[in-house]
PDB file of N, CA and C in Angstrom:
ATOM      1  N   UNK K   1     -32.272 -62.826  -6.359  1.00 54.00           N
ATOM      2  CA  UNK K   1     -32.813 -61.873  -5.412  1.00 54.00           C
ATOM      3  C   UNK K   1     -31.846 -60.696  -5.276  1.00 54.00           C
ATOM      4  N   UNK K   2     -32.501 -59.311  -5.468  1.00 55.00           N
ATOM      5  CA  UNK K   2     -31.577 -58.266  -5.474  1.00 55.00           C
ATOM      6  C   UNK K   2     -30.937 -57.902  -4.063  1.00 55.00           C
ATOM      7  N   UNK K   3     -29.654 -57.579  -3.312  1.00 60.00           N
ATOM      8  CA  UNK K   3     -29.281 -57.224  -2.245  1.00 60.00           C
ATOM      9  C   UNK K   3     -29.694 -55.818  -2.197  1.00 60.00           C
ATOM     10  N   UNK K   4     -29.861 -55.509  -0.787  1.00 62.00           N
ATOM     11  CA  UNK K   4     -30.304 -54.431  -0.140  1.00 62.00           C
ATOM     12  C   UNK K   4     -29.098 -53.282  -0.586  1.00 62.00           C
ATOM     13  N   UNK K   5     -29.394 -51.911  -0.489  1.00 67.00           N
ATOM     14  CA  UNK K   5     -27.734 -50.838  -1.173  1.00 67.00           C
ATOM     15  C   UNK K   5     -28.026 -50.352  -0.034  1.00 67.00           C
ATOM     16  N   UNK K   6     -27.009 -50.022   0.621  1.00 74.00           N
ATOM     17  CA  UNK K   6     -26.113 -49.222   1.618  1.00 74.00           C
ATOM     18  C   UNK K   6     -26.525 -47.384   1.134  1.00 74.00           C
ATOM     19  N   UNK K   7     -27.766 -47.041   1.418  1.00 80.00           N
ATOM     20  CA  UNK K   7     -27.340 -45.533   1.620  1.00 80.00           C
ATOM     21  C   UNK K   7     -26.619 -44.576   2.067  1.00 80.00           C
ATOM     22  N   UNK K   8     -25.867 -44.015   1.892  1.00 82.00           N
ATOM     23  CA  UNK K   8     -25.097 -42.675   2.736  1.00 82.00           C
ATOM     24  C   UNK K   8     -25.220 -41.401   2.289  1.00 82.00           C
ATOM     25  N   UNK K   9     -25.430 -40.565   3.206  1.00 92.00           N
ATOM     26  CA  UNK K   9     -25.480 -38.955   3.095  1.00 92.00           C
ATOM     27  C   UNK K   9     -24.119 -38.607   2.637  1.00 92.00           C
ATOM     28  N   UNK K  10     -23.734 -38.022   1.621  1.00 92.00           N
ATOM     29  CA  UNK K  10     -22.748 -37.362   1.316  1.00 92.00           C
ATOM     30  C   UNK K  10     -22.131 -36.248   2.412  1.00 92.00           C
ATOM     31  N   UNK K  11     -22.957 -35.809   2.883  1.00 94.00           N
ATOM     32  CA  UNK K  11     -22.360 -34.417   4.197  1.00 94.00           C
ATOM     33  C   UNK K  11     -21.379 -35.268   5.128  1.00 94.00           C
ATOM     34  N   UNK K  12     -21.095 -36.796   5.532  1.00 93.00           N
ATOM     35  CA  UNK K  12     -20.873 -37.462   6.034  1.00 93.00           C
ATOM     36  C   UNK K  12     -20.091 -38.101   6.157  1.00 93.00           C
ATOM     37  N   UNK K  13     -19.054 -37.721   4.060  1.00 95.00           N
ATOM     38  CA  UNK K  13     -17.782 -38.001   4.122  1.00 95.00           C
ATOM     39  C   UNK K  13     -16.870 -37.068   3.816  1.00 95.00           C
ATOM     40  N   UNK K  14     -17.515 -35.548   4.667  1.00 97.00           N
ATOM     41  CA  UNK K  14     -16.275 -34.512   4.617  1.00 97.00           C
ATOM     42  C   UNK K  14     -16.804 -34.058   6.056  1.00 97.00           C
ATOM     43  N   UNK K  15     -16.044 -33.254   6.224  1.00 97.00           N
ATOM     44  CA  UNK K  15     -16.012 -32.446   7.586  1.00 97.00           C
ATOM     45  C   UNK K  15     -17.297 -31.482   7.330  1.00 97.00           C
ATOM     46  N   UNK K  16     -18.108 -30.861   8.054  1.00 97.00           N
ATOM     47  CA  UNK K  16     -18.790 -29.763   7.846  1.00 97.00           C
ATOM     48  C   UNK K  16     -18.139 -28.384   7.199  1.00 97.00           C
ATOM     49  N   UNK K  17     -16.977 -28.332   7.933  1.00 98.00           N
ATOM     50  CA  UNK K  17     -15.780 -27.056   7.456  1.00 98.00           C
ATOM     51  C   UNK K  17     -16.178 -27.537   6.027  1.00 98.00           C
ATOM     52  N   UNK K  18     -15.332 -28.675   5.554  1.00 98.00           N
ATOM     53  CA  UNK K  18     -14.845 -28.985   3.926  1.00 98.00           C
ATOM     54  C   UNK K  18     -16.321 -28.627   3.460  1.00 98.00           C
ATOM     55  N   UNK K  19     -17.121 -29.255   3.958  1.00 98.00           N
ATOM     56  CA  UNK K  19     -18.539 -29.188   3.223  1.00 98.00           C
ATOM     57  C   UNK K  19     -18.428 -27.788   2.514  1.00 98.00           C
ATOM     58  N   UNK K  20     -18.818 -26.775   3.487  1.00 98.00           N
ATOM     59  CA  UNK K  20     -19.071 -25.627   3.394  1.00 98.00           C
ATOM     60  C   UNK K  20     -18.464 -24.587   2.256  1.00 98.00           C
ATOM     61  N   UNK K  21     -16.630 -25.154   2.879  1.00 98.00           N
ATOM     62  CA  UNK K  21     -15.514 -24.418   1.816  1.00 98.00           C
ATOM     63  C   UNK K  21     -15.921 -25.009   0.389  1.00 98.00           C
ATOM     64  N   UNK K  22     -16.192 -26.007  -0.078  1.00 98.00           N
ATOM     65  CA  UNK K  22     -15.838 -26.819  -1.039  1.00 98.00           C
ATOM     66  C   UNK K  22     -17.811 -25.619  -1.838  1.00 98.00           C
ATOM     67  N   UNK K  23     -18.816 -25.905  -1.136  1.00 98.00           N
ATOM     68  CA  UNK K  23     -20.181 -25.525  -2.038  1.00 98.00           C
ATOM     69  C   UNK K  23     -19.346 -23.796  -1.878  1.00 98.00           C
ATOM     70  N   UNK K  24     -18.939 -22.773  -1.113  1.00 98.00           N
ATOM     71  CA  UNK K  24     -18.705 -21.927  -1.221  1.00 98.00           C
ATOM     72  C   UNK K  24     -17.800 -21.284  -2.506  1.00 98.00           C
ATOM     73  N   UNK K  25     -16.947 -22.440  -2.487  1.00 98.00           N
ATOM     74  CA  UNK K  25     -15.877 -22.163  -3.461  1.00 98.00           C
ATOM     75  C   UNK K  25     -16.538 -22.585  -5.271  1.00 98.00           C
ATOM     76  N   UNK K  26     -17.750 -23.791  -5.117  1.00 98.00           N
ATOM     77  CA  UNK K  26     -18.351 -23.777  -6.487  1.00 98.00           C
ATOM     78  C   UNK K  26     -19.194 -22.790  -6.631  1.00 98.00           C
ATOM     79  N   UNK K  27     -20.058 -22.301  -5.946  1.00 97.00           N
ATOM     80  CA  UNK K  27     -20.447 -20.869  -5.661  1.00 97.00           C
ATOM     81  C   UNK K  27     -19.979 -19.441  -6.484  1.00 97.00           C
ATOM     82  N   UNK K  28     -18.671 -19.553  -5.987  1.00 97.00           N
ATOM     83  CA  UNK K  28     -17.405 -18.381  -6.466  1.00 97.00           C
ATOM     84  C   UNK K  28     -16.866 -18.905  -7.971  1.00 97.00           C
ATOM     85  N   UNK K  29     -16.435 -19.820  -8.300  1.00 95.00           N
ATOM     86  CA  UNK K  29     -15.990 -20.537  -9.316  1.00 95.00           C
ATOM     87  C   UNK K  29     -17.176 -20.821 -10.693  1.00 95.00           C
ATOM     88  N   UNK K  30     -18.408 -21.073 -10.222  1.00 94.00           N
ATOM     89  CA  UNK K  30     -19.073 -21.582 -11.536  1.00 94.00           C
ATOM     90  C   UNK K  30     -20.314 -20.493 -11.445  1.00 94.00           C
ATOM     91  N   UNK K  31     -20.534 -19.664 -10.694  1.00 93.00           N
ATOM     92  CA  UNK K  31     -21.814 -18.919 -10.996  1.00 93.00           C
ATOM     93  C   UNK K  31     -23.111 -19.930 -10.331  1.00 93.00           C
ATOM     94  N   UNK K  32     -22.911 -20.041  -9.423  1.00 96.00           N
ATOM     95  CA  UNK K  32     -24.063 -21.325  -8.920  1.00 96.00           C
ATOM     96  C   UNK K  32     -25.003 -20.361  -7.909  1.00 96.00           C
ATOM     97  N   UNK K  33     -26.019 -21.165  -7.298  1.00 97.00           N
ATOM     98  CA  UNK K  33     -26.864 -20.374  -5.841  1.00 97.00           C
ATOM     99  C   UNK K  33     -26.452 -21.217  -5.276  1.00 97.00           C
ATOM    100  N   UNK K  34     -26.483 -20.839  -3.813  1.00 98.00           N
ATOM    101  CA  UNK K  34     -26.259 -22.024  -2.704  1.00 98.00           C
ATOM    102  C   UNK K  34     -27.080 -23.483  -3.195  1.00 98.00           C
ATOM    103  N   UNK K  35     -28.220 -23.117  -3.613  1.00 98.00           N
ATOM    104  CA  UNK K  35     -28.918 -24.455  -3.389  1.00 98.00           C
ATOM    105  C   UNK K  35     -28.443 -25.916  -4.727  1.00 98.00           C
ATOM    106  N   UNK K  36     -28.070 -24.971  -5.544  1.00 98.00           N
ATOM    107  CA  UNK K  36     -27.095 -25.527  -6.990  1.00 98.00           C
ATOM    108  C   UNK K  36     -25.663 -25.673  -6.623  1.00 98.00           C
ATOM    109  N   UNK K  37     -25.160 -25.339  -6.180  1.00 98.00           N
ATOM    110  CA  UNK K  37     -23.880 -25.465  -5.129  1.00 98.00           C
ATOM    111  C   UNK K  37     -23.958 -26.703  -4.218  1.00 98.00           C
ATOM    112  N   UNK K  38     -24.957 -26.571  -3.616  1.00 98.00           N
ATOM    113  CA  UNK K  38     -24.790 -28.086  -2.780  1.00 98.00           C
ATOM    114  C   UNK K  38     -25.389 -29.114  -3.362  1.00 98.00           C
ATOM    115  N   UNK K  39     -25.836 -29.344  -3.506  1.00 97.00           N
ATOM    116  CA  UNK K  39     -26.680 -30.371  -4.747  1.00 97.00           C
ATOM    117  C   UNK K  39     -25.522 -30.686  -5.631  1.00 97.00           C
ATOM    118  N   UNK K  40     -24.913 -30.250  -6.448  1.00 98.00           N
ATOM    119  CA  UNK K  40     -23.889 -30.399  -7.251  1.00 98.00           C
ATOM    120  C   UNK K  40     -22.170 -30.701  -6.280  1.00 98.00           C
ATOM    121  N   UNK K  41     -22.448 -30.534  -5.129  1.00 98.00           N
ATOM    122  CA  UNK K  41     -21.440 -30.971  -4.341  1.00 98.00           C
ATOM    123  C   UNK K  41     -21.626 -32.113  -3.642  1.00 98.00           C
ATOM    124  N   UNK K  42     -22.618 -32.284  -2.990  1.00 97.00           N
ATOM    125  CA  UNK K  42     -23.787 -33.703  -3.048  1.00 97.00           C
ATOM    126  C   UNK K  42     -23.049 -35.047  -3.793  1.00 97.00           C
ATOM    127  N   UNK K  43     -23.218 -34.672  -5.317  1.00 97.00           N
ATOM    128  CA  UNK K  43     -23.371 -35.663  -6.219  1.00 97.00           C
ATOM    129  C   UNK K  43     -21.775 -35.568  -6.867  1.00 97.00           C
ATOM    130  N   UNK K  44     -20.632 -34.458  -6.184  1.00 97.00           N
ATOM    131  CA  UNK K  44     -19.412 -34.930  -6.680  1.00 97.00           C
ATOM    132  C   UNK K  44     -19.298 -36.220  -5.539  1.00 97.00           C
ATOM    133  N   UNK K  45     -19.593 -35.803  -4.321  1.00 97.00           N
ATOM    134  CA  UNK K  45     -19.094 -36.775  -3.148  1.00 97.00           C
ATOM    135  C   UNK K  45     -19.354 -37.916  -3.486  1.00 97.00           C
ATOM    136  N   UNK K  46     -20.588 -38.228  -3.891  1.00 95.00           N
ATOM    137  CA  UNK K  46     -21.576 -39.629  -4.603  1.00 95.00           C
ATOM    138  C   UNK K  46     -20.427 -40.619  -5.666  1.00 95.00           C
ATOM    139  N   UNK K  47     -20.125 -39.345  -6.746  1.00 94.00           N
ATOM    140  CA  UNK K  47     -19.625 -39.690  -7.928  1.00 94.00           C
ATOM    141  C   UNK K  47     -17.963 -40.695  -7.730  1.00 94.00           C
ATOM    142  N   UNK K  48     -17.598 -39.565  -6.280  1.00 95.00           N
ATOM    143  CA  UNK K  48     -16.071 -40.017  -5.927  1.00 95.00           C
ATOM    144  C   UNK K  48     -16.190 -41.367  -5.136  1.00 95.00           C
ATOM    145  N   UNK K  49     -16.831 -41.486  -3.810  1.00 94.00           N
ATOM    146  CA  UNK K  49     -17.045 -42.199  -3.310  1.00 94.00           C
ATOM    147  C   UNK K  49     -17.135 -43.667  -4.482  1.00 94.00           C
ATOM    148  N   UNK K  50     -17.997 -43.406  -5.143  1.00 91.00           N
ATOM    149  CA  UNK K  50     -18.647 -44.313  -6.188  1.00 91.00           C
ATOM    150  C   UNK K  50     -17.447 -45.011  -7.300  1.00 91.00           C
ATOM    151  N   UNK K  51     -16.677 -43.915  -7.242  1.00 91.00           N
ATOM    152  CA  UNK K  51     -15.535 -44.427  -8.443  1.00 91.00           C
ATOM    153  C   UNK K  51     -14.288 -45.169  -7.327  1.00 91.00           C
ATOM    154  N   UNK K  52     -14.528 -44.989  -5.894  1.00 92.00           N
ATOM    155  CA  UNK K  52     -13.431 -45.628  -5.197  1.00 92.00           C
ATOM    156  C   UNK K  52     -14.256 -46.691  -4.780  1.00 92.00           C
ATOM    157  N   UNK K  53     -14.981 -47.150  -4.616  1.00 89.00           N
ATOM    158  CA  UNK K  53     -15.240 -48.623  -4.499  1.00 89.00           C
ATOM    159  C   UNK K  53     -16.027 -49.144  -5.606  1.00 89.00           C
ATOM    160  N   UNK K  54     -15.853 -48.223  -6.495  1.00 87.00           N
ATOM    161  CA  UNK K  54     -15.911 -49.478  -7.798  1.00 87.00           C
ATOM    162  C   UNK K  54     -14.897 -49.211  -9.370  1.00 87.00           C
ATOM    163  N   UNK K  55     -14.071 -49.258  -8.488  1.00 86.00           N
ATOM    164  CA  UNK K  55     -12.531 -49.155  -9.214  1.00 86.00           C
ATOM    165  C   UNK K  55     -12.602 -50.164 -10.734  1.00 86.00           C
ATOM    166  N   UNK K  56     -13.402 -51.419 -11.055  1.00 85.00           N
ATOM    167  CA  UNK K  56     -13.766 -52.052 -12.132  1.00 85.00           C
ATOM    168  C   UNK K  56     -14.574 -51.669 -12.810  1.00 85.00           C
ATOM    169  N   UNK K  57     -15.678 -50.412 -12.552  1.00 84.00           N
ATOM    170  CA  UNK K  57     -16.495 -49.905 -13.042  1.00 84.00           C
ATOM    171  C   UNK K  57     -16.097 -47.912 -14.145  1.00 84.00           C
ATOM    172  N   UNK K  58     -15.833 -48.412 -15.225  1.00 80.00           N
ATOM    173  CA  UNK K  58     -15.362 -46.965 -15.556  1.00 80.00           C
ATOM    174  C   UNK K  58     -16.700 -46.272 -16.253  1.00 80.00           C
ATOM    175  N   UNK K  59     -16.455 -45.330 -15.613  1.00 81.00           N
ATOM    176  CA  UNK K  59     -17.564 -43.989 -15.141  1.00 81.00           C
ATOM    177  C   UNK K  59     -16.739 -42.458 -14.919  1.00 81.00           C
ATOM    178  N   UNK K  60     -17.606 -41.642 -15.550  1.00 82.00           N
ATOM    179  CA  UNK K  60     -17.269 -40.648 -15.241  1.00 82.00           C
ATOM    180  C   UNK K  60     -18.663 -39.152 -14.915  1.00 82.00           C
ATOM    181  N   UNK K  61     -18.543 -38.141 -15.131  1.00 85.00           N
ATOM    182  CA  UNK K  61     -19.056 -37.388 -13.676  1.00 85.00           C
ATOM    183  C   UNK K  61     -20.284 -36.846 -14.999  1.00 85.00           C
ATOM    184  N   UNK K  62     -21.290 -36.442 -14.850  1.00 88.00           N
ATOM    185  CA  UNK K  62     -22.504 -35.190 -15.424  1.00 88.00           C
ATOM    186  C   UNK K  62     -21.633 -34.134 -14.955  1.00 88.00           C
ATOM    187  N   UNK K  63     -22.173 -33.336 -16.038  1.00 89.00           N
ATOM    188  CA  UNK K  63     -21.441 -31.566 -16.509  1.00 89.00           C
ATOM    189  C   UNK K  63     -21.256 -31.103 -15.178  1.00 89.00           C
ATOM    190  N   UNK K  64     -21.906 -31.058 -14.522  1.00 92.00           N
ATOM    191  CA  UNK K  64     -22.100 -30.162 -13.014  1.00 92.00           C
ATOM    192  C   UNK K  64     -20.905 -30.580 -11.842  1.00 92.00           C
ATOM    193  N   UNK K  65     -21.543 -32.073 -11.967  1.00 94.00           N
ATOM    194  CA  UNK K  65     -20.424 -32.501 -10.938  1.00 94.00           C
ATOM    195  C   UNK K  65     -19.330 -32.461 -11.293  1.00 94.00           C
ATOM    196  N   UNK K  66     -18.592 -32.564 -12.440  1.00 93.00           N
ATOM    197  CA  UNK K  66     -17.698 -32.207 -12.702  1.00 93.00           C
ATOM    198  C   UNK K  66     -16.790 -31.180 -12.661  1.00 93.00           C
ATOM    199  N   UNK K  67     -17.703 -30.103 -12.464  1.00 95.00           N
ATOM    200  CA  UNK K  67     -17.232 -28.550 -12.179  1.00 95.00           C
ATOM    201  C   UNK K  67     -16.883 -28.799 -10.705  1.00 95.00           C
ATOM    202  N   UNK K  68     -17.894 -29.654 -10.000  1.00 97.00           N
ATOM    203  CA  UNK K  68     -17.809 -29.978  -8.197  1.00 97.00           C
ATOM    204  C   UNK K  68     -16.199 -30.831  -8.428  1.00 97.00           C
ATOM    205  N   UNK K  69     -16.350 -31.856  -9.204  1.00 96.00           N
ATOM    206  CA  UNK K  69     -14.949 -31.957  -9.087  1.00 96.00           C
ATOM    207  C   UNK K  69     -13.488 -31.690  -9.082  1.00 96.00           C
ATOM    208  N   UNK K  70     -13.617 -30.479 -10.018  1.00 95.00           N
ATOM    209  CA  UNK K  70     -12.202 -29.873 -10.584  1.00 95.00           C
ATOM    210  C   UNK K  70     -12.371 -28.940  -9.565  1.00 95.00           C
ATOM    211  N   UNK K  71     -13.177 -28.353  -8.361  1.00 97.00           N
ATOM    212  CA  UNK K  71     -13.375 -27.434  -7.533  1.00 97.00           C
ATOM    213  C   UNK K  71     -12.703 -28.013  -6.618  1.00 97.00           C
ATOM    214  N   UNK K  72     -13.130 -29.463  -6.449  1.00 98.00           N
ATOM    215  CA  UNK K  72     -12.246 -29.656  -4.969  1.00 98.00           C
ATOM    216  C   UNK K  72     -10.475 -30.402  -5.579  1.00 98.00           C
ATOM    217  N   UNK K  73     -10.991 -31.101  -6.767  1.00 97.00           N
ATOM    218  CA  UNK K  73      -9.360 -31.414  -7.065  1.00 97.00           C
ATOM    219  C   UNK K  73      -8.452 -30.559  -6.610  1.00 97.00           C
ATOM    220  N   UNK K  74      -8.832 -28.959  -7.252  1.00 96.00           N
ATOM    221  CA  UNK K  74      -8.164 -27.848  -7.049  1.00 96.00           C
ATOM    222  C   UNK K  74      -7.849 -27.473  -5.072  1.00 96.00           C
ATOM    223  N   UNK K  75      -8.706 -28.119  -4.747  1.00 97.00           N
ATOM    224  CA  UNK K  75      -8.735 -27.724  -2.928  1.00 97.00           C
ATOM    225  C   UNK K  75      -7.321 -28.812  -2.013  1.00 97.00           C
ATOM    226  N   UNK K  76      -5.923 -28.959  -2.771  1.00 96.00           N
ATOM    227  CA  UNK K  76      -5.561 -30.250  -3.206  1.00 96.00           C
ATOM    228  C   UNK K  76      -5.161 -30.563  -1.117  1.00 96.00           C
ATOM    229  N   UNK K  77      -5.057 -29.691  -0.260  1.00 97.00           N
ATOM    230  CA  UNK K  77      -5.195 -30.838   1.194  1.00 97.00           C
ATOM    231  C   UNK K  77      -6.650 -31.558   1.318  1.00 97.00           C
ATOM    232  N   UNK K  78      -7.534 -30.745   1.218  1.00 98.00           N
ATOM    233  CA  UNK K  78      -8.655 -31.658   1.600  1.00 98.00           C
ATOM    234  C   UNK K  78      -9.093 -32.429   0.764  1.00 98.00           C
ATOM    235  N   UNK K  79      -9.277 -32.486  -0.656  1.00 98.00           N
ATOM    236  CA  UNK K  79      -9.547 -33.434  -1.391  1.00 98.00           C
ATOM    237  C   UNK K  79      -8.198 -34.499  -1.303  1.00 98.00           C
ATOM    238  N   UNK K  80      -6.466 -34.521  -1.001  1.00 97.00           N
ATOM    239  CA  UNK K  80      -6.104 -35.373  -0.909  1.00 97.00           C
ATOM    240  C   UNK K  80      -6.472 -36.204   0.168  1.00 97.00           C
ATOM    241  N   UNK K  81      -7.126 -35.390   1.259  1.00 97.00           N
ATOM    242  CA  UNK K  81      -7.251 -35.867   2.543  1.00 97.00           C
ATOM    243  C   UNK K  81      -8.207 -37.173   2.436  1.00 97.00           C
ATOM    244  N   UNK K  82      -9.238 -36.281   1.336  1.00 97.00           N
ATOM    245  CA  UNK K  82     -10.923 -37.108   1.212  1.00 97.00           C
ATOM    246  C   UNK K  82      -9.936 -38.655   0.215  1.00 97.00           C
ATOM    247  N   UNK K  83      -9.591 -38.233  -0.495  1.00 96.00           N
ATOM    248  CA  UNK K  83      -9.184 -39.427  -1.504  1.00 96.00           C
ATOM    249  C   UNK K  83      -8.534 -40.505  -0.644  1.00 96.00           C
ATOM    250  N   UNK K  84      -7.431 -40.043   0.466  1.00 96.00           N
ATOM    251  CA  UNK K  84      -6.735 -40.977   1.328  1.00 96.00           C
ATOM    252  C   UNK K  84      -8.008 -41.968   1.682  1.00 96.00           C
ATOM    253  N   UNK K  85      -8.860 -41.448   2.505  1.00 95.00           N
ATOM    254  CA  UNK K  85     -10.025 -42.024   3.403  1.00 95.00           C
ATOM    255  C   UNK K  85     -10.463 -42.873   3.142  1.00 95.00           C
ATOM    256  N   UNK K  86     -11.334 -42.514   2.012  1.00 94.00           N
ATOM    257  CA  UNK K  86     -12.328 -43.326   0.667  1.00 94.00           C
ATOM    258  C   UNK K  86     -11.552 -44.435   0.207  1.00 94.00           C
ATOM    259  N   UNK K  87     -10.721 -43.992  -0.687  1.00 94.00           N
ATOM    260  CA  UNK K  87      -9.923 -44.764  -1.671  1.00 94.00           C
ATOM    261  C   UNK K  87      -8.220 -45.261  -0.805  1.00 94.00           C
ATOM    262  N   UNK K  88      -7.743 -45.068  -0.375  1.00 95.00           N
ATOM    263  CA  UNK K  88      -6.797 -44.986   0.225  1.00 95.00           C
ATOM    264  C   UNK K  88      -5.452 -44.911  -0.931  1.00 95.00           C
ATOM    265  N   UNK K  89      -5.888 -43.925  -1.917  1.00 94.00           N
ATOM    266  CA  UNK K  89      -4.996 -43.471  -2.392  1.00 94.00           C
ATOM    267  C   UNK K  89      -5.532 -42.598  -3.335  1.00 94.00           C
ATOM    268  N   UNK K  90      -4.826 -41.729  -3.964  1.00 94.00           N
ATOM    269  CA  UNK K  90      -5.551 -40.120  -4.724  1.00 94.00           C
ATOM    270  C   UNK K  90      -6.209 -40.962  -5.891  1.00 94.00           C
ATOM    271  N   UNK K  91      -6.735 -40.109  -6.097  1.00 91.00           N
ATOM    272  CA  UNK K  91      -8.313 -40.548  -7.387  1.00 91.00           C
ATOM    273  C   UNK K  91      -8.143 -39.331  -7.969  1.00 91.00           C
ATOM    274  N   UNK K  92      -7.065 -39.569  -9.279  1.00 88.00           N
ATOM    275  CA  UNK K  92      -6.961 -38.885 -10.909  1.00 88.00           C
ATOM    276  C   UNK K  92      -8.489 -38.366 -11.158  1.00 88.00           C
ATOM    277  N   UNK K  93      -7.954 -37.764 -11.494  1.00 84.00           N
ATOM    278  CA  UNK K  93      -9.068 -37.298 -12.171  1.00 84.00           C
ATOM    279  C   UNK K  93      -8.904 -36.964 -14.330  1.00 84.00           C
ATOM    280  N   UNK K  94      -9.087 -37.539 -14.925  1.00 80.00           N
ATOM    281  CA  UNK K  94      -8.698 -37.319 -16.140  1.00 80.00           C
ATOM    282  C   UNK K  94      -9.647 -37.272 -16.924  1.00 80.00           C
ATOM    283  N   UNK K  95      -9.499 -36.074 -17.155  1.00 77.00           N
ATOM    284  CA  UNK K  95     -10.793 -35.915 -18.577  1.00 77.00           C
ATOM    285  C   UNK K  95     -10.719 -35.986 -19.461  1.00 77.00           C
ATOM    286  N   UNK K  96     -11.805 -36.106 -20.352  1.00 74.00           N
ATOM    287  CA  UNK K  96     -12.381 -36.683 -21.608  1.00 74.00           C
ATOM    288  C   UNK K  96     -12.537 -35.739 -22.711  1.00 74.00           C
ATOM    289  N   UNK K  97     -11.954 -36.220 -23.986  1.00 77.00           N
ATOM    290  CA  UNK K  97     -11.641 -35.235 -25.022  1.00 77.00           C
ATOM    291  C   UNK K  97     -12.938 -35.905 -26.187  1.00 77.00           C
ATOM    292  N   UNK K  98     -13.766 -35.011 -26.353  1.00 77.00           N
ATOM    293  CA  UNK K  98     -14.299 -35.314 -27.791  1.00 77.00           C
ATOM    294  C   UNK K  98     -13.737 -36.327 -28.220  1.00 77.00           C
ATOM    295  N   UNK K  99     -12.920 -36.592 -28.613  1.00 78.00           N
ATOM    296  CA  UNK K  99     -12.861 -36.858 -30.044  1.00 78.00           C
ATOM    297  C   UNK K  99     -12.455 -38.827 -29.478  1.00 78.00           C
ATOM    298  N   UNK K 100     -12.290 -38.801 -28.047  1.00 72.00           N
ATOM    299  CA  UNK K 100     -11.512 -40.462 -27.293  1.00 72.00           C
ATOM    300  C   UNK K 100     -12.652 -41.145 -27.221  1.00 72.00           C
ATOM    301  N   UNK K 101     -12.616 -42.447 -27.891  1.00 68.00           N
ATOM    302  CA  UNK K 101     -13.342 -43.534 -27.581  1.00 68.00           C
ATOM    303  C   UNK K 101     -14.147 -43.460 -25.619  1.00 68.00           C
ATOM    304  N   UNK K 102     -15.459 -43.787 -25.707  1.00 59.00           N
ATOM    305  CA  UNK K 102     -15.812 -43.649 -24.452  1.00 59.00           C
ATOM    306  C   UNK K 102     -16.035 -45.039 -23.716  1.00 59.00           C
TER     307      UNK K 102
END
């Protein structure tokens, strides 16, 4: 029998401020609209959240979120802040070269 999944709103594990700075700044950074901006900030929160409680599970991000990611990596108080929370310790981020076994 399958267990029930725990939904959560992503807006829910940053501050509204961070929210805002973080889609503003992919906005400025990747050529996005607001509405591609949050959506793609959405699904970094998803992606992070997701890789800190399932630390046995290796995964990594779609093209987009990824840009959401290196946006807030780069934001390094509040994303260390977010990583403390979640994970209770920073979440690397290391990317993937062509040519490395996946």
């Amino acid at each position: 029998m399958a267990t029930a999944l725990e939904t959560r709103d992503p807006r829910t594990c940053v501050t509204p401020e961070v929210w805002e700075r973080q889609v503003r700044l992919i906005m400025r950074d990747h050529d996005m609209d607001r509405e591609l901006a949050v959506r793609t900030f959405g699904q970094t929160i998803a992606y992070l959240v997701a890789s800190a409680e399932r630390r046995d599970v290796d995964m990594g991000p779609a093209r987009l979120v990824d840009f959401g990611v290196h946006t807030f990596v780069l934001d390094t108080i509040n994303y260390t802040a977010f990583c403390l929370k979640h994970a209770g310790q920073y979440i690397h981020h290391v990317p993937h070269l062509p040519e490395q076994p996946t």
